[in-house]
CSV table of C-alpha atoms in Angstrom, one decimal:
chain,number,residue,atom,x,y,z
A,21,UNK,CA,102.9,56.3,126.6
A,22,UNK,CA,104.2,55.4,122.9
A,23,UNK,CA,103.1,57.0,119.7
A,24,UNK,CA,102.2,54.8,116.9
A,25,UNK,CA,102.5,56.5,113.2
A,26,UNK,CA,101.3,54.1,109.6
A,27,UNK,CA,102.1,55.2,106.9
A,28,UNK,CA,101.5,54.0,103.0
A,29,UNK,CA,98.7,52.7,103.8
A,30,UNK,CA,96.2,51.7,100.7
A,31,UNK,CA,93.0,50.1,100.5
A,32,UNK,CA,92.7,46.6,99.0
A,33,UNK,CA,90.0,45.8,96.6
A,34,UNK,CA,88.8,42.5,95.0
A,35,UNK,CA,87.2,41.6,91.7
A,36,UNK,CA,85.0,38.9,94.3
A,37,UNK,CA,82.7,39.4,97.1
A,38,UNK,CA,82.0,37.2,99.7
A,39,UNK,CA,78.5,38.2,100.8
A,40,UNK,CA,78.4,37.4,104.8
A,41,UNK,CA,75.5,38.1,107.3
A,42,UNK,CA,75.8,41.0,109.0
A,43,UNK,CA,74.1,40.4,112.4
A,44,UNK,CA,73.8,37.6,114.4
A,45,UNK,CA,70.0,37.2,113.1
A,46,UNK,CA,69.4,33.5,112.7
A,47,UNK,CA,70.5,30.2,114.2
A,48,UNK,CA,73.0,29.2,111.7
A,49,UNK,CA,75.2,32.1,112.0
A,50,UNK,CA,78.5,30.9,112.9
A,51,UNK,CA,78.2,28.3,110.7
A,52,UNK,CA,77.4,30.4,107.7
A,53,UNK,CA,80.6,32.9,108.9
A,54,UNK,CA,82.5,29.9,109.2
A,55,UNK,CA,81.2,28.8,105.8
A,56,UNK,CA,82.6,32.2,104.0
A,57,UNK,CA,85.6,32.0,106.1
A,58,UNK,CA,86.3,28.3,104.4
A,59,UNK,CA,85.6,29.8,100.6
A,60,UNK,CA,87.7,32.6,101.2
A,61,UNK,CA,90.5,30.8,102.2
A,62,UNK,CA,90.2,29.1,98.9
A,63,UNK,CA,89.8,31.8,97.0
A,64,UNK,CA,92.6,33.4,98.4
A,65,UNK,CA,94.8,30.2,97.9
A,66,UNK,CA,93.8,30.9,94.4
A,67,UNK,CA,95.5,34.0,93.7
A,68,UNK,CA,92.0,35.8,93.4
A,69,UNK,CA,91.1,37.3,97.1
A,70,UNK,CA,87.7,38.4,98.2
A,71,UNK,CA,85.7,41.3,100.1
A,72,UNK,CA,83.9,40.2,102.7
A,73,UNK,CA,80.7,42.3,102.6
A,74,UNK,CA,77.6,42.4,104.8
A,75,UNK,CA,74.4,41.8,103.7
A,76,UNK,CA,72.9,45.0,105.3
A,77,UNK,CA,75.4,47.2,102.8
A,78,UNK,CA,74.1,45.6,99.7
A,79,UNK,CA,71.4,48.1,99.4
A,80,UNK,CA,73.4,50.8,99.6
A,81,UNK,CA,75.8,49.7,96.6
A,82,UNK,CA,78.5,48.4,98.2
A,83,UNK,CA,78.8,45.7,95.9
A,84,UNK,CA,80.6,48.3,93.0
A,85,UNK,CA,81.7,47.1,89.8
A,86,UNK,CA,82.9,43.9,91.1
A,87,UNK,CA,82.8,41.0,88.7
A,88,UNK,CA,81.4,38.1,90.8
A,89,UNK,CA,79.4,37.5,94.6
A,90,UNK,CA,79.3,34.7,96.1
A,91,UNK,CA,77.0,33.5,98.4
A,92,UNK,CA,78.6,30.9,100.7
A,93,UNK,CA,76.0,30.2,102.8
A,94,UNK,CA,73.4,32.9,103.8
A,95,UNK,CA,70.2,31.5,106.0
A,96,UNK,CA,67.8,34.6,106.5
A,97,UNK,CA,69.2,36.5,103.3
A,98,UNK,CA,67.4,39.9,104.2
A,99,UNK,CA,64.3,40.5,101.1
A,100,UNK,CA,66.5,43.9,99.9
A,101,UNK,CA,69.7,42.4,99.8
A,102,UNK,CA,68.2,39.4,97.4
A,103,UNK,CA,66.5,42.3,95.4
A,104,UNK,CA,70.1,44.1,95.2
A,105,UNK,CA,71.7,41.2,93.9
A,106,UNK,CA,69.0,40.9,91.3
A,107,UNK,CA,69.6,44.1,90.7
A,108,UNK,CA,73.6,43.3,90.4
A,109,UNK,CA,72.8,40.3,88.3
A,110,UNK,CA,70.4,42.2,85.9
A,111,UNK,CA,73.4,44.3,85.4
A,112,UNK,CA,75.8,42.0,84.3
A,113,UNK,CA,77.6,40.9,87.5
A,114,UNK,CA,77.4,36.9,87.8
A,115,UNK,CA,76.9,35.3,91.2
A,116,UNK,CA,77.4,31.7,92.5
A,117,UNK,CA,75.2,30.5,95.2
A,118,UNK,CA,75.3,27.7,97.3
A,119,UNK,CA,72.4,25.6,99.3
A,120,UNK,CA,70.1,28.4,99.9
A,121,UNK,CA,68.6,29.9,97.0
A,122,UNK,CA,65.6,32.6,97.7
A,123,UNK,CA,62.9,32.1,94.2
A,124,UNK,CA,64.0,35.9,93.0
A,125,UNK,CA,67.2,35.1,92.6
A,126,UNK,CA,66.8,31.4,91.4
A,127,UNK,CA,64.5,33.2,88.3
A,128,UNK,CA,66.9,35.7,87.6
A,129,UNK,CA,69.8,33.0,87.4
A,130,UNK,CA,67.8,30.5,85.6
A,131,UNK,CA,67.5,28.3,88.5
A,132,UNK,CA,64.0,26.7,89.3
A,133,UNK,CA,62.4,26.8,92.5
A,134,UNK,CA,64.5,24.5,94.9
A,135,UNK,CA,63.7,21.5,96.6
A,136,UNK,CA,65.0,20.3,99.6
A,137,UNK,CA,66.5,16.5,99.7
A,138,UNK,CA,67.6,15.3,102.9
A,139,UNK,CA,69.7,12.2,103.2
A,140,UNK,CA,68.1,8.8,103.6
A,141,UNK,CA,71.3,6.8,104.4
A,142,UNK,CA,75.0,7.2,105.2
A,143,UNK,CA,76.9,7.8,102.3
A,144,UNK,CA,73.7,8.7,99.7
A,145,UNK,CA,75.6,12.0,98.8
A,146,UNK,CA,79.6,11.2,99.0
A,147,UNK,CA,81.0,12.1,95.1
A,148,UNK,CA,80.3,14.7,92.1
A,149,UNK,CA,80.9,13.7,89.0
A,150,UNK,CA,81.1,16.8,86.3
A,151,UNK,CA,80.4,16.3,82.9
A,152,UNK,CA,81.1,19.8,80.9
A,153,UNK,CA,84.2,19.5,78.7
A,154,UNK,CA,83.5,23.7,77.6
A,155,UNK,CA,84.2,24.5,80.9
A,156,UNK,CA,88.4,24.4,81.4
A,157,UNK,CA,89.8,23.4,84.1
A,158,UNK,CA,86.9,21.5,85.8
A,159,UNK,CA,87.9,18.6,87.9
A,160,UNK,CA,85.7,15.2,86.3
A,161,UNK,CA,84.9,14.8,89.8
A,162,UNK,CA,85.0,15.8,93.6
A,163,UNK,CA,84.7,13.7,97.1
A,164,UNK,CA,81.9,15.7,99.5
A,165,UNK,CA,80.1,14.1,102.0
A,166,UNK,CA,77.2,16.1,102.3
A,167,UNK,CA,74.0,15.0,104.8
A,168,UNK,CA,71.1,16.7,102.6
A,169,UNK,CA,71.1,19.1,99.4
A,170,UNK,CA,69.1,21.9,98.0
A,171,UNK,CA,68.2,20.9,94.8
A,172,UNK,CA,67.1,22.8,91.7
A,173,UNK,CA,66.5,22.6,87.9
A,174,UNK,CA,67.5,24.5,84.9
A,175,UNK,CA,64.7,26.7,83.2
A,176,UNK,CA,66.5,29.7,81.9
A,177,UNK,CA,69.6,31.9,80.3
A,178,UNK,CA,71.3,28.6,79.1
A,179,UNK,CA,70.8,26.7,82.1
A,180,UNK,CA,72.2,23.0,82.7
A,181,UNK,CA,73.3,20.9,84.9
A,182,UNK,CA,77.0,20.4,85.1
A,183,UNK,CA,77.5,18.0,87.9
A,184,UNK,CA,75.4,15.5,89.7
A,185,UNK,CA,75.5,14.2,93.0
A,186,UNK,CA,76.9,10.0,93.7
A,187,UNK,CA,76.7,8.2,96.7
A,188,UNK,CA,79.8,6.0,98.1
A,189,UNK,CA,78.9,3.0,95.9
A,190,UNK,CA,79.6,5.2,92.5
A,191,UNK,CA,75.6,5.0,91.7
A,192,UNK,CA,74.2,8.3,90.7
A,193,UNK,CA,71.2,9.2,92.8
A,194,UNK,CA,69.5,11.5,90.2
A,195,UNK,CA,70.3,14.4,92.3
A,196,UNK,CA,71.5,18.1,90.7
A,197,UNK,CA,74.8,18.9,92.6
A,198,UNK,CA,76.1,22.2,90.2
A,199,UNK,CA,73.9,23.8,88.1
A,200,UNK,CA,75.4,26.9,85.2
A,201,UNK,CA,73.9,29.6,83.3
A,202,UNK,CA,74.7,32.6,81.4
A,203,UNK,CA,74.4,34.7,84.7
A,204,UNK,CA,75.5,32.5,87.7
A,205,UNK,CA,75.8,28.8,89.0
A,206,UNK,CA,74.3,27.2,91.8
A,207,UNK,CA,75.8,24.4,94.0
A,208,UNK,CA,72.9,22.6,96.0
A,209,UNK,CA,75.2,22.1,99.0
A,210,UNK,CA,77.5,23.8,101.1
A,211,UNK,CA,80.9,23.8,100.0
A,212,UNK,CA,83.2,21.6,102.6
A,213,UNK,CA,86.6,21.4,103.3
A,214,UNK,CA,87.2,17.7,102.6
A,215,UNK,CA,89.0,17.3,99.0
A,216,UNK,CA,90.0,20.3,99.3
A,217,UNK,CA,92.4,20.3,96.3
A,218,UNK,CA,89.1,19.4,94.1
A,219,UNK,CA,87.3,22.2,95.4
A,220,UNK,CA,89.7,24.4,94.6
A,221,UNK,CA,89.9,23.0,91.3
A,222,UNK,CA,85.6,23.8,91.1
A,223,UNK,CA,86.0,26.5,92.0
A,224,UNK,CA,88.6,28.1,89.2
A,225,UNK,CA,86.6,26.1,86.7
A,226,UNK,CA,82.9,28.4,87.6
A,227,UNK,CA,84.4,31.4,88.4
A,228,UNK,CA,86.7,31.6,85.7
A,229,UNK,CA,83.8,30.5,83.3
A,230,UNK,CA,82.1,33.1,84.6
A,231,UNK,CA,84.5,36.1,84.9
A,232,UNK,CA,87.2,35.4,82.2
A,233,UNK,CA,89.1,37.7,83.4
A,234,UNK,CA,90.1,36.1,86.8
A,235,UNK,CA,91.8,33.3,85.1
A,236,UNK,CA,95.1,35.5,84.4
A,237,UNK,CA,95.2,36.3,88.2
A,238,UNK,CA,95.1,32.6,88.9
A,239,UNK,CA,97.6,31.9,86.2
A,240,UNK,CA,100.5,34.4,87.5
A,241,UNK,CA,99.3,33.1,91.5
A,242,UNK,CA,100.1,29.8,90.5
A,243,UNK,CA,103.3,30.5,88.6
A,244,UNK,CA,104.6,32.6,91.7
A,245,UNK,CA,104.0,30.1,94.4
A,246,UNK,CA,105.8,27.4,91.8
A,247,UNK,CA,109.0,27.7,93.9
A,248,UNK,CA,107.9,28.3,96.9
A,249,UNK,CA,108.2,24.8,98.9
A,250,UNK,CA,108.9,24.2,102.7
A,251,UNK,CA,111.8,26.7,104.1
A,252,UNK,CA,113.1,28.1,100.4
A,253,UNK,CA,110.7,30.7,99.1
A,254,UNK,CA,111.7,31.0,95.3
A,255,UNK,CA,112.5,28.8,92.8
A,256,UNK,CA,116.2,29.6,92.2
A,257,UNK,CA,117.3,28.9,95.9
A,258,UNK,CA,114.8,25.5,95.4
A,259,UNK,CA,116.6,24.3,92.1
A,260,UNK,CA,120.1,25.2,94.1
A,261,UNK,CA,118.5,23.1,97.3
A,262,UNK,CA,118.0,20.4,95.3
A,263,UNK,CA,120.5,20.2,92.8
A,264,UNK,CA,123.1,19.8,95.7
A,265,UNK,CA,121.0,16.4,96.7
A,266,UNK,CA,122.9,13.3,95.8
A,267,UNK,CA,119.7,11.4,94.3
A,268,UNK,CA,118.3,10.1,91.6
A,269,UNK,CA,115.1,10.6,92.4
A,270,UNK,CA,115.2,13.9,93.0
A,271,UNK,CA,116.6,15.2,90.1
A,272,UNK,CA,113.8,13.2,87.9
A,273,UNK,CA,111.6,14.7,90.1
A,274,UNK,CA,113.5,18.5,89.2
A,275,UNK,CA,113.5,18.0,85.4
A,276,UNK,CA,110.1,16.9,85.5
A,277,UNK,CA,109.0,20.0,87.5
A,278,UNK,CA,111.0,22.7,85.6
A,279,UNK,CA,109.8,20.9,82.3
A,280,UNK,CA,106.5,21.7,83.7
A,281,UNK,CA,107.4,25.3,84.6
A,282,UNK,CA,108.9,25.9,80.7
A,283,UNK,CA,105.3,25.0,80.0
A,284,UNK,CA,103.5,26.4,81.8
A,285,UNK,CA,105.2,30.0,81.2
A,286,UNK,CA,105.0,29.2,77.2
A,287,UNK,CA,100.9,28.8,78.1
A,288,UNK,CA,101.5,32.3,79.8
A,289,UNK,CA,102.6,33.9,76.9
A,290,UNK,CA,100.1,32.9,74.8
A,291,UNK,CA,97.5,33.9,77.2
A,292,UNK,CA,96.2,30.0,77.5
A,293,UNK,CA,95.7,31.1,81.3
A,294,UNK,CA,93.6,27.8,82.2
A,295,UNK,CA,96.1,26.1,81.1
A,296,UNK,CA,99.1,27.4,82.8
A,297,UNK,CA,97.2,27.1,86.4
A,298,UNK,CA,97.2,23.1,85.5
A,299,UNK,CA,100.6,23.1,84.5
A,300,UNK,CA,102.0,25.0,87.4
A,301,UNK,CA,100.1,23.1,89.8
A,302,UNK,CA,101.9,20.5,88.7
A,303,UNK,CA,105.0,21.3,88.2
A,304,UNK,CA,104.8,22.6,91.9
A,305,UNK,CA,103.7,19.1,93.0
A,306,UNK,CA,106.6,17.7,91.2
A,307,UNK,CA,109.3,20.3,92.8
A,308,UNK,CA,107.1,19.3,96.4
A,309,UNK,CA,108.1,15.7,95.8
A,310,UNK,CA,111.9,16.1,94.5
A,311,UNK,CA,112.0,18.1,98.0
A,312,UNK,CA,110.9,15.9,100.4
A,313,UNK,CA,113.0,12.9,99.0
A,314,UNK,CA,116.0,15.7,99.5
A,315,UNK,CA,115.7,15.3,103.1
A,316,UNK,CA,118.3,13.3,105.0
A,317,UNK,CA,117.4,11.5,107.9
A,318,UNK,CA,119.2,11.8,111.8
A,319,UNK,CA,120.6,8.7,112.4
A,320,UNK,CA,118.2,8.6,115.5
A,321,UNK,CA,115.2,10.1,115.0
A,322,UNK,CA,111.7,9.6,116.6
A,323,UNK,CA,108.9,8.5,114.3
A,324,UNK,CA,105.5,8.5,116.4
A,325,UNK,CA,102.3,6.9,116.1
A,326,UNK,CA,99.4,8.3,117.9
A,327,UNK,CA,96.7,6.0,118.8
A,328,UNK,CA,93.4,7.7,119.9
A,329,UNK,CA,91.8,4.5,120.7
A,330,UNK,CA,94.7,3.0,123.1
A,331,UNK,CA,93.8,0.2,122.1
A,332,UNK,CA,96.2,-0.3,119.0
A,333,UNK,CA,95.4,0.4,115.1
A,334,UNK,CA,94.3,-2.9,115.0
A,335,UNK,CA,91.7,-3.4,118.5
A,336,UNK,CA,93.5,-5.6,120.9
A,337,UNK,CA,96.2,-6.3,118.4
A,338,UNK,CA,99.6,-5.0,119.5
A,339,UNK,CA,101.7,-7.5,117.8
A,340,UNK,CA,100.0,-6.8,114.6
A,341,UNK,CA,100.0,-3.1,114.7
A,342,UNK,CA,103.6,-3.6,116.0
A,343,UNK,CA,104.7,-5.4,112.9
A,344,UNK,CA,102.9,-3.2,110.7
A,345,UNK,CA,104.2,0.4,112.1
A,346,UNK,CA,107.6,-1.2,112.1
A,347,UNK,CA,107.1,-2.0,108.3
A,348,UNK,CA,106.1,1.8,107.7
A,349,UNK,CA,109.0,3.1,109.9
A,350,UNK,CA,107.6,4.0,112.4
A,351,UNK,CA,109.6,3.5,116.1
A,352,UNK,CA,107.1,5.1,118.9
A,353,UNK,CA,103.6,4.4,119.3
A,354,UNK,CA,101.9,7.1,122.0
A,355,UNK,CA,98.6,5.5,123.0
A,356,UNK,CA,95.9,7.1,124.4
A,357,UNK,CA,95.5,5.6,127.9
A,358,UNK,CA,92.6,7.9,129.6
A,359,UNK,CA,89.4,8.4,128.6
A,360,UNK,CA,86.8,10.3,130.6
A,361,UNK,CA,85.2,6.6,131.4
A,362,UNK,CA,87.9,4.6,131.4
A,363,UNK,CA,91.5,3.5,132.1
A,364,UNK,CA,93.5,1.7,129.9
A,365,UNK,CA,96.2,1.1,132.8
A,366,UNK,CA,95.4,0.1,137.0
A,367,UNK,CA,93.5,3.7,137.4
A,368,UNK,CA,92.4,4.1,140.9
A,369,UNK,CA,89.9,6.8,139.8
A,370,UNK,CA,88.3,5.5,137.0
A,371,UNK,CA,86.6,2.2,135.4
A,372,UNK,CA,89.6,-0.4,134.0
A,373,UNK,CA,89.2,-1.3,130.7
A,374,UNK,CA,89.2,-4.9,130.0
C-alpha cells in the first residue's frame, strides 16, 4: 500500500480551442482525433497551447471567453454544436475551419456553400501560394499534397481569398485553398504534417490576424526557445558551448544569431510582436547551425545507410551507390535483405530475387 498526496495543483486554460468529436459516431474518427492531435502539436510548438473540447460540451458553454476555435477536422459536427459556434461567432469569437464546413456556419463566416473537388491526377493539388501582404507573417507559399479539397467562395464580412491551391508543375488550378473574413478563415483541406515549418508559419499568420493578441505569446515562445538547441537548454551555456569551438564557421554562425537575437528583443520592446517571432526563428536556426558545425567527430565512427529496397539507392547499382555514399561520408550501408516475398540472399524459405 503507498499513499499518493499532489499538491499545487492549478488548472490550465487556453485563449484556443481545439474542437474534437466526442464519441466515436462516424467513420472518420480517428482520423479526425489524429487530425486535432497534429494542429495542437503545432500550436503548442507555437507558444499558444489549446483546450481540447468535445463537441457534445459546446452547448453547454464550454467554449468561455476564449478568443479562437478551431475546427481541425470534424465529420458529423452534431446540428447544436454548429448552432453554438454560431452563436460563439455572432459574439465576437473568430473560428478557423478546415475541409468540412456545415452552410450555418459558412454564412455566418462569410463562406459560400462548399463544393467538393476531388483530385483528377497525382500531384493536381501539391503547393499554396498566398497572396496577402496585410497579413504579417504569412509564408508566400506552402508544400501540401492533398488528394481532394472542399472548396468555397467569399460572399460576406470582408471575405477573400488569400491562398489558392497549385499543382506540382507550379500551374494554379483555379482552386480556393484559404479563404479570410472579418469573423474566421476557412482552409478547404486538411491541415498535414508535411512542410511542417510552413504550416506553422500559416498558422501564426491567421490566428494572429485574427486574435491580435496571440501574437505577443508567440513572440516571448519564440524568444525563450532561442537558446535552447540539442543538450544546452539556455542561451548563455550555448554562447559558452560554442565560443569554446575552434571554428570559423561557427562563430559567423554565433554573431549572426545573436545579431538576430539583439533584433529581435529591440522588435519586443516596441511591441512589433510579428516581427520578433521571424527574427527569433531565425536567429535560432542560425545558433542550430553554429552548433552542429561545433561537433567534433570520433576518429572511428559509423555512418549508416539504410536501404529499404536492398537493392541499392540506385536499383542494381552497388558500385554507383557505393561511390556516391562514400562521397557523402557515409561508411555502412544496411540493406534490407527480406521481404515477405522474397530473399535478397540463398533463402531456403522464401522466393530468391534475381
Amino acid at each position: 500500500d503507498f499513499t499518493v498526496r499532489l499538491g499545487l495543483l492549478a488548472a490550465a486554460r487556453h485563449d484556443v480551442a481545439l474542437i474534437i468529436p466526442g464519441a466515436d459516431r462516424h467513420q472518420e474518427h480517428r482520423t479526425a482525433i489524429g487530425t486535432a492531435e497534429d494542429v495542437a502539436e503545432m500550436i503548442d510548438e507555437l507558444g499558444l497551447g489549446s483546450d481540447a473540447v468535445e463537441d457534445s460540451a459546446l452547448v453547454h458553454g464550454a467554449l468561455g471567453d476564449r478568443s479562437v476555435v478551431i475546427l481541425a477536422y470534424n465529420p458529423g459536427l452534431p446540428a447544436e454544436a454548429a448552432d453554438a459556434l454560431v452563436q460563439f461567432v455572432d459574439g465576437g469569437g473568430k473560428l478557423l475551419a478546415c475541409y468540412q464546413l456545415p452552410s450555418r456556419l459558412g454564412q455566418v463566416l462569410g463562406f459560400g456553400e462548399p463544393k467538393y473537388v476531388g483530385r483528377k491526377r497525382p500531384g493536381q493539388f501539391a503547393e499554396i501560394r498566398f497572396d496577402a501582404d496585410d497579413i504579417q507573417g504569412l509564408p508566400k507559399s506552402i508544400r501540401q499534397a492533398s488528394w481532394n479539397i472542399t472548396t468555397a467562395e467569399p460572399t460576406d464580412h470582408n471575405a477573400r481569398v488569400i491562398g489558392r491551391w497549385y499543382d506540382e508543375d507550379g500551374k494554379a488550378t483555379g482552386d480556393a485553398a484559404m479563404l479570410l473574413s472579418d469573423r474566421g478563415a476557412f482552409f478547404t483541406h486538411i491541415i498535414l504534417r508535411d512542410d511542417l515549418a510552413g504550416k506553422k508559419r500559416m498558422l501564426a499568420a491567421v490566428l494572429g490576424h485574427l486574435a491580435p493578441a496571440l501574437w505577443k505569446q508567440m513572440a516571448q515562445s519564440e524568444l525563450d526557445r532561442v537558446g535552447q538547441v540539442g543538450h544546452v537548454d539556455s542561451l548563455e551555456s550555448l554562447t559558452e558551448f560554442l565560443q569554446s569551438a575552434d571554428h570559423a564557421h561557427v562563430r559567423k554562425h554565433l554573431e549572426s544569431g545573436l545579431k538576430k537575437l539583439n533584433e529581435a528583443q529591440a522588435e519586443f520592446d516596441r511591441q512589433a510582436y510579428a516581427q520578433v517571432v521571424d527574427l527569433a526563428s531565425t536567429a535560432h536556426d542560425e545558433l542550430v547551425q553554429a552548433y552542429l558545425l561545433a561537433q567534433t567527430s570520433p576518429t572511428i565512427e559509423g555512418r549508416a545507410f539504410w536501404n529499404h529496397s536492398g537493392t541499392g539507392a540506385y536499383d542494381g547499382d552497388w558500385d554507383r551507390t557505393a561511390k556516391d555514399l562514400a562521397a557523402a561520408g557515409f561508411n555502412m550501408v544496411l540493406p534490407n535483405m527480406l521481404w515477405g516475398g522474397r530473399a535478397h540472399y540463398p533463402s531456403d524459405g522464401l522466393p530468391r530475387s534475381a
